[in-house]
mmCIF file of C-alpha atoms and ligand atoms in Angstrom:
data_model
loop_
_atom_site.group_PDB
_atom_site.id
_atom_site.type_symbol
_atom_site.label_atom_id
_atom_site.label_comp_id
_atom_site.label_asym_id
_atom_site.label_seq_id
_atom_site.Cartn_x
_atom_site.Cartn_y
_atom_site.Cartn_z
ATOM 1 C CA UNK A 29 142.141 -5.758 71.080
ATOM 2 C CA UNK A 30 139.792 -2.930 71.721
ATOM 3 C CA UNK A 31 136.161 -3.515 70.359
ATOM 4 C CA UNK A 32 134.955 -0.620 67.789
ATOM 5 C CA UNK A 33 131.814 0.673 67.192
ATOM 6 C CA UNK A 34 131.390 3.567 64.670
ATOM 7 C CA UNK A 35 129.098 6.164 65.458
ATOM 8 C CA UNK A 36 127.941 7.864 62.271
ATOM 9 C CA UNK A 37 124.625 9.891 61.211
ATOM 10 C CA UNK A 38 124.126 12.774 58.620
ATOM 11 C CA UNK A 39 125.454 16.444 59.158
ATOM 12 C CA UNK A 40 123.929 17.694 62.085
ATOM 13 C CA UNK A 41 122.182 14.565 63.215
ATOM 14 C CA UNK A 42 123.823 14.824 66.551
ATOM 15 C CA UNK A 43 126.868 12.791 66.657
ATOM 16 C CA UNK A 44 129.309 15.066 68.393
ATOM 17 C CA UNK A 45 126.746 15.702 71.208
ATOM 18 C CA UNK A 46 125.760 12.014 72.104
ATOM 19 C CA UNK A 47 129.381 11.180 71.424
ATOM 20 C CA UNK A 48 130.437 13.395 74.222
ATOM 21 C CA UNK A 49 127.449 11.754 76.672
ATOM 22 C CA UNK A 50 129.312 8.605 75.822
ATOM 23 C CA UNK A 51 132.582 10.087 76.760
ATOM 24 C CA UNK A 52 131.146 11.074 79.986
ATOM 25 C CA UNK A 53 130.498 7.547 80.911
ATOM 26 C CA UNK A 54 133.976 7.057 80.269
ATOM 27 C CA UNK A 55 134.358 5.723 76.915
ATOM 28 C CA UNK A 56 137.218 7.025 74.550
ATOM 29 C CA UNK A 57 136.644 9.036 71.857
ATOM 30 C CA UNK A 58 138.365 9.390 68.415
ATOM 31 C CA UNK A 59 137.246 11.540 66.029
ATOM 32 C CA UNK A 60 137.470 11.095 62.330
ATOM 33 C CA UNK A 61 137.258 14.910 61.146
ATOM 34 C CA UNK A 62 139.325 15.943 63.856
ATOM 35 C CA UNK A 63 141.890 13.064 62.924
ATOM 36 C CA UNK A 64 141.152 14.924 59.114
ATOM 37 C CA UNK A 65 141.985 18.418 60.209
ATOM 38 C CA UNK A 66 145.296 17.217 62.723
ATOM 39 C CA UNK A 67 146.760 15.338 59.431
ATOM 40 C CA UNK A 68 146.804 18.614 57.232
ATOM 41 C CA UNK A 69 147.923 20.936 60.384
ATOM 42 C CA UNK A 70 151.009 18.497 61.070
ATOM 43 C CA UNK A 71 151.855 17.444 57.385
ATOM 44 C CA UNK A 72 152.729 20.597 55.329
ATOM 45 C CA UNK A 73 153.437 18.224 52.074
ATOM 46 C CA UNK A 74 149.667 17.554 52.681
ATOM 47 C CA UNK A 75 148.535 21.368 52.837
ATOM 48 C CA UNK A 76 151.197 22.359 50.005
ATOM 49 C CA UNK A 77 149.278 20.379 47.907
ATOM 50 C CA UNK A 78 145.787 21.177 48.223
ATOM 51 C CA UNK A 79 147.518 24.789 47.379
ATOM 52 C CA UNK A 80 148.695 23.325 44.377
ATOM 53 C CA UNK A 81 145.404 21.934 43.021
ATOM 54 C CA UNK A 82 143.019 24.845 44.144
ATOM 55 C CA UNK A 83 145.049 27.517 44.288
ATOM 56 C CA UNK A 84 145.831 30.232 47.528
ATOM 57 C CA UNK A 85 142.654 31.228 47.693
ATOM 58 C CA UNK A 86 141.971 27.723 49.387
ATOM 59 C CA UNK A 87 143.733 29.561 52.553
ATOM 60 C CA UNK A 88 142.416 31.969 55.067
ATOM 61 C CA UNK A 89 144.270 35.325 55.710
ATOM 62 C CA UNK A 90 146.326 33.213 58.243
ATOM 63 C CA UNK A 91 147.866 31.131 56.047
ATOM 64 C CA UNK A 92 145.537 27.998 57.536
ATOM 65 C CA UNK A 93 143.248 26.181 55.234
ATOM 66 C CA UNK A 94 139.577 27.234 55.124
ATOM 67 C CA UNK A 95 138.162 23.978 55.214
ATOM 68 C CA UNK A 96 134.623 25.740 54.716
ATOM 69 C CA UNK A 97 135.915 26.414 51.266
ATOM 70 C CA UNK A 98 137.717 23.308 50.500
ATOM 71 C CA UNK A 99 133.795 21.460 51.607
ATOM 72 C CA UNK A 100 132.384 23.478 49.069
ATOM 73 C CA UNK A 101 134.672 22.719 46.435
ATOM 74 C CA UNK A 102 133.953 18.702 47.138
ATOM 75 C CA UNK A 103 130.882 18.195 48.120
ATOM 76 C CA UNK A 104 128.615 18.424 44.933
ATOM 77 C CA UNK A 105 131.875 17.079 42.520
ATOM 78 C CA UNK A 106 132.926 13.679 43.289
ATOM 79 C CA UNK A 107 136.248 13.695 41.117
ATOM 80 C CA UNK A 108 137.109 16.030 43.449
ATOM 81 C CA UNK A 109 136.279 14.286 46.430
ATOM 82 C CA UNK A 110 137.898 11.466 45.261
ATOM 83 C CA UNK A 111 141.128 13.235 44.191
ATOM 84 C CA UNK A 112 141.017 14.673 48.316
ATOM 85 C CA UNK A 113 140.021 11.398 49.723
ATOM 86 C CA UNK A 114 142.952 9.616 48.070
ATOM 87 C CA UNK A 115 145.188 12.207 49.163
ATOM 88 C CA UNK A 116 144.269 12.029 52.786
ATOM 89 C CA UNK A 117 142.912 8.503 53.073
ATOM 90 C CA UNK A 118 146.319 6.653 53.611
ATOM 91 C CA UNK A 119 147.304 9.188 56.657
ATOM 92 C CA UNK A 120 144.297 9.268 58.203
ATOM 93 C CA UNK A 121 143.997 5.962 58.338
ATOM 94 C CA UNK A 122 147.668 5.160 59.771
ATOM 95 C CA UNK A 123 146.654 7.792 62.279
ATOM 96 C CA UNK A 124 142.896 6.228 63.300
ATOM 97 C CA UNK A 125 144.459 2.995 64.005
ATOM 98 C CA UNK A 126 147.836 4.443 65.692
ATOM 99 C CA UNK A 127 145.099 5.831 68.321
ATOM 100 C CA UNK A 128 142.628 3.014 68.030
ATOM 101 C CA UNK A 129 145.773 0.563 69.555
ATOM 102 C CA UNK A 130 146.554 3.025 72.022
ATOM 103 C CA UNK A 131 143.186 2.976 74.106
ATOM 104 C CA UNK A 132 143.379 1.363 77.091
ATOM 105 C CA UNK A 133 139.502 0.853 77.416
ATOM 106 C CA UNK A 134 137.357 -2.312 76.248
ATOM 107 C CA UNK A 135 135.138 -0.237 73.888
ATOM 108 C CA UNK A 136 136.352 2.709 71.534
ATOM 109 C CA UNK A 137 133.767 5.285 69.894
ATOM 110 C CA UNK A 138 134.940 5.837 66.226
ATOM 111 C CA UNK A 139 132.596 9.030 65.029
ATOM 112 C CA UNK A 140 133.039 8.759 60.997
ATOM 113 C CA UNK A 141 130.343 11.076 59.506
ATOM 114 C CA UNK A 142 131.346 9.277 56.136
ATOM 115 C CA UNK A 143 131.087 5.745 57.310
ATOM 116 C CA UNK A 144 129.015 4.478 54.578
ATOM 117 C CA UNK A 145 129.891 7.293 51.815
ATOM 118 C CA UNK A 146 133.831 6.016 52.071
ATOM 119 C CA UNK A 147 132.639 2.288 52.269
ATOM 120 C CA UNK A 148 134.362 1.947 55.970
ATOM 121 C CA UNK A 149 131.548 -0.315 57.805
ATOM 122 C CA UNK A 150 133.247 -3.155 57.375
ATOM 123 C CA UNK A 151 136.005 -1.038 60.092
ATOM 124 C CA UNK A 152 133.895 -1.468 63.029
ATOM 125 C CA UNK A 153 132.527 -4.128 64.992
ATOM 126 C CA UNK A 154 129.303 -2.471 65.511
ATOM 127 C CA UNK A 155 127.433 0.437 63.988
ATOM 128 C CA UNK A 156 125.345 3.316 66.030
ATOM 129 C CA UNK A 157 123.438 5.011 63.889
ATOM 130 C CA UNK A 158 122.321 8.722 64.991
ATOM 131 C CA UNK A 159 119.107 9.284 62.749
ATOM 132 C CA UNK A 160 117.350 12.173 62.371
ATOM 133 C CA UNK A 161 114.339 12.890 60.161
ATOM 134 C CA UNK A 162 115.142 15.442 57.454
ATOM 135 C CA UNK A 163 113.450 18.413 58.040
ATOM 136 C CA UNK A 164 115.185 18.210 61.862
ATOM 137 C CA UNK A 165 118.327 18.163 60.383
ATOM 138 C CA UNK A 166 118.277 21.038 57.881
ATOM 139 C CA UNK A 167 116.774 23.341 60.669
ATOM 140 C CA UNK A 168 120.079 22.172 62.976
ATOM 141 C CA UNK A 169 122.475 22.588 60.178
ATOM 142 C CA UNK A 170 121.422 25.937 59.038
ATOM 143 C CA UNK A 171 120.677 27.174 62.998
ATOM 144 C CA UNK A 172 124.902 25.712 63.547
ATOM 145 C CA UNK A 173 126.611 26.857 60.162
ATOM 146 C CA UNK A 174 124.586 29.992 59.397
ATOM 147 C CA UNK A 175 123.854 28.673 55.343
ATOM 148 C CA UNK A 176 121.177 28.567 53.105
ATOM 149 C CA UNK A 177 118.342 26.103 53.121
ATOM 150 C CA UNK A 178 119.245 25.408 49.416
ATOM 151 C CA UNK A 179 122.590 24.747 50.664
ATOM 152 C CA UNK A 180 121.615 22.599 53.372
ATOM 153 C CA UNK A 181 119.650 20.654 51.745
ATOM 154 C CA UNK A 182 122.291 20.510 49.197
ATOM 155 C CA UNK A 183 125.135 18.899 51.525
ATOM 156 C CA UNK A 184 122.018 16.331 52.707
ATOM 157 C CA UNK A 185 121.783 15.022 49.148
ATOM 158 C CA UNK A 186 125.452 14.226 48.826
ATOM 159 C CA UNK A 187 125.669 11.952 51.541
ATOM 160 C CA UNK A 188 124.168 8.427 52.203
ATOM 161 C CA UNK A 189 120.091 8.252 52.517
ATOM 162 C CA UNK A 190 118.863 7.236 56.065
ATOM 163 C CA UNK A 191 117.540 4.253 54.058
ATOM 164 C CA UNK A 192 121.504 3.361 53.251
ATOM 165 C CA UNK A 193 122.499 4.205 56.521
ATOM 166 C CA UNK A 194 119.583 2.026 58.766
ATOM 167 C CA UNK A 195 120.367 -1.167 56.439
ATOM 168 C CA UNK A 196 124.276 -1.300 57.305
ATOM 169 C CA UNK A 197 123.512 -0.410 61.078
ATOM 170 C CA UNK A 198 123.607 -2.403 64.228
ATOM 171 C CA UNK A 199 121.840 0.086 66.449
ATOM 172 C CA UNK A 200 119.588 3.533 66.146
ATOM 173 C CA UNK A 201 119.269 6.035 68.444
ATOM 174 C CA UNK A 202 116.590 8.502 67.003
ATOM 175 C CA UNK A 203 117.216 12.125 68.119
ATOM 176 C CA UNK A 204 114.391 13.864 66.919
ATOM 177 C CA UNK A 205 113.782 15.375 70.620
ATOM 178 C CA UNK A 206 114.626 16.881 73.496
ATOM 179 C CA UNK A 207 118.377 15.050 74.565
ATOM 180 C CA UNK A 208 117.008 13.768 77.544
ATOM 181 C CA UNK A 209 114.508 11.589 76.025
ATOM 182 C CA UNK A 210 118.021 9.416 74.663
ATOM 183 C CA UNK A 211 119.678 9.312 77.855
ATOM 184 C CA UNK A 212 117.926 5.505 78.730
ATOM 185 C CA UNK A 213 119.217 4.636 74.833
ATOM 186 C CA UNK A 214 122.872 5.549 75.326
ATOM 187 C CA UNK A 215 122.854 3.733 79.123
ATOM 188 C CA UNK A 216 121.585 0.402 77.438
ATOM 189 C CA UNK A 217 123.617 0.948 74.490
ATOM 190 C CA UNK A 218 126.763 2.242 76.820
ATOM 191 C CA UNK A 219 125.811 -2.031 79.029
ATOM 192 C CA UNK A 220 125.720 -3.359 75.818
ATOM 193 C CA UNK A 221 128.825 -2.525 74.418
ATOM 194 C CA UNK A 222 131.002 -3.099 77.461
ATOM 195 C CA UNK A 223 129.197 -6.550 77.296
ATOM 196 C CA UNK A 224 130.009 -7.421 73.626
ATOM 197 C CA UNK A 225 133.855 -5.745 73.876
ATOM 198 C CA UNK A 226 134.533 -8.540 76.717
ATOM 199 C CA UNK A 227 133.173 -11.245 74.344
ATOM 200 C CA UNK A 228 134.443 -9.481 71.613
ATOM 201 C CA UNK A 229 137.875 -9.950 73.897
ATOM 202 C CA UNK A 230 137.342 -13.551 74.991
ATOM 203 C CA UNK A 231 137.309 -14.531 70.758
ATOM 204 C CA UNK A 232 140.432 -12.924 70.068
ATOM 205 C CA UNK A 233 142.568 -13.014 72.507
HETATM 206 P P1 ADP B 29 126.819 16.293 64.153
HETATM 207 O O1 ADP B 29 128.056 16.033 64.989
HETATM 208 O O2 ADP B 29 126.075 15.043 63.803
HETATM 209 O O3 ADP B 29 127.071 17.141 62.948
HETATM 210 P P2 ADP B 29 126.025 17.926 66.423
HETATM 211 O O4 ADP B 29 126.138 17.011 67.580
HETATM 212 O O5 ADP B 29 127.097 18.951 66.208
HETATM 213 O O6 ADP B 29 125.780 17.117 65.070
HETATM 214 O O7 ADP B 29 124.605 18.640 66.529
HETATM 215 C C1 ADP B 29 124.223 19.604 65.561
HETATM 216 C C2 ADP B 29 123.488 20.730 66.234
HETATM 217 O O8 ADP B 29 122.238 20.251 66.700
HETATM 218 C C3 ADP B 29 124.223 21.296 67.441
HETATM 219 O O9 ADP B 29 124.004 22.681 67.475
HETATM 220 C C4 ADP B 29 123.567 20.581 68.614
HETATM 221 O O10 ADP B 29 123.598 21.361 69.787
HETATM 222 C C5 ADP B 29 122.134 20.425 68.106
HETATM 223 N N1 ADP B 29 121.458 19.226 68.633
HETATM 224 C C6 ADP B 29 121.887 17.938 68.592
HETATM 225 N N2 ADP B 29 120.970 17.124 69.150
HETATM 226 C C7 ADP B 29 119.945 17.903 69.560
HETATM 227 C C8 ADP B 29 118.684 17.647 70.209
HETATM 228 N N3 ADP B 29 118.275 16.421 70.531
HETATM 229 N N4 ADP B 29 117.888 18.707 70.464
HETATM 230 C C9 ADP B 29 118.253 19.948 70.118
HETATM 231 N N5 ADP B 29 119.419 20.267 69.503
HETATM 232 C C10 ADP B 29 120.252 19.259 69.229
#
């Protein structure tokens, strides 16, 4: 059985990026908003409806979803997000574990922005935690999605505190700075992991 450690963190805290320095050490990746956005593309039953709850203007001129839109519409109302989440839940689920069994390596990284927010910690073997202070984070997200401070700092209180977040979690890495200062972090963390999977192994198999 592969060992799994979720990497999670607020919006723009850095998970994608130190994700992808993992996966150049070799470690598989999977991805729980790309899992999100594959389930609606292959499942039309799933996209027809989300058109029937929100209406066409939910879609782009193409015909695709605009997820930007559908985030807006869930992100401050949590009937809503709960009427989306138990929509999707089931299939994305099937679909995280379908790859989960299919990697081949000890150690799998599991990037869930939502860990704690969809009460999926107890998923993973181990938690990384990305953390980033605050006023870091609102200057990334509005620099990367082109929004509003008010707006930024709106999506930041509708997710889990970094107080919620560093109780639950195994490991930090704090990315504050410059990217190379974390490179030593994600080696040690990288040793440590391979180390616990083959325990991890030696228990359960
Ligand atoms: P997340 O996946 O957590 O939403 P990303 O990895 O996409 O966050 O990072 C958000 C933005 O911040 C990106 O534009 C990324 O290039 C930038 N970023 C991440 N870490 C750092 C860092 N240590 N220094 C400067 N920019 C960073």
């Amino acid at each position: 059985m592969t060992y799994i450690v979720a990497l999670t963190g607020g919006i723009c805290s850095g998970k994608s990026t130190i994700a992808n320095i993992f996966a150049g050490l070799g470690v598989p990746l999977v991805d729980a908003d790309i899992i999100a956005r594959q389930v609606i593309q292959s499942d039309a039953s799933i996209l027809n409806k989300i058109i029937a709850h929100y209406g066409h203007s939910i879609l782009l001129s193409n015909g695709s979803l605009n997820r930007k839109k559908l985030r807006q519409k869930i992100f401050s109302k949590q009937r809503e997000r709960t009427w989306l989440n138990s929509l999707l839940h089931p299939l994305i689920r099937r679909e995280t574990k379908l790859r989960i069994s299919l990697v081949k390596k000890s150690y799998v990284l599991w990037i869930v922005p939502l860990l704690f927010e969809n009460s999926l910690h107890n998923k993973a073997n181990r938690i990384l935690l990305i953390d980033v202070i605050p006023e870091i984070q609102l200057t990334r997200v509005i620099a990367r999605d082109g929004i509003t401070y008010e707006q930024a700092e709106q999506i930041l209180a509708s997710q889990a505190s970094r107080e919620q977040r560093l109780i639950y979690s195994n490991d930090v890495i704090i990315n504050n700075g410059e990217l190379t200062t974390i490179n030593e972090s994600i080696t040690f963390l990288h040793k440590l992991y391979l180390k616990l999977a083959i325990i991890f192994q030696q228990k359960t198999n």
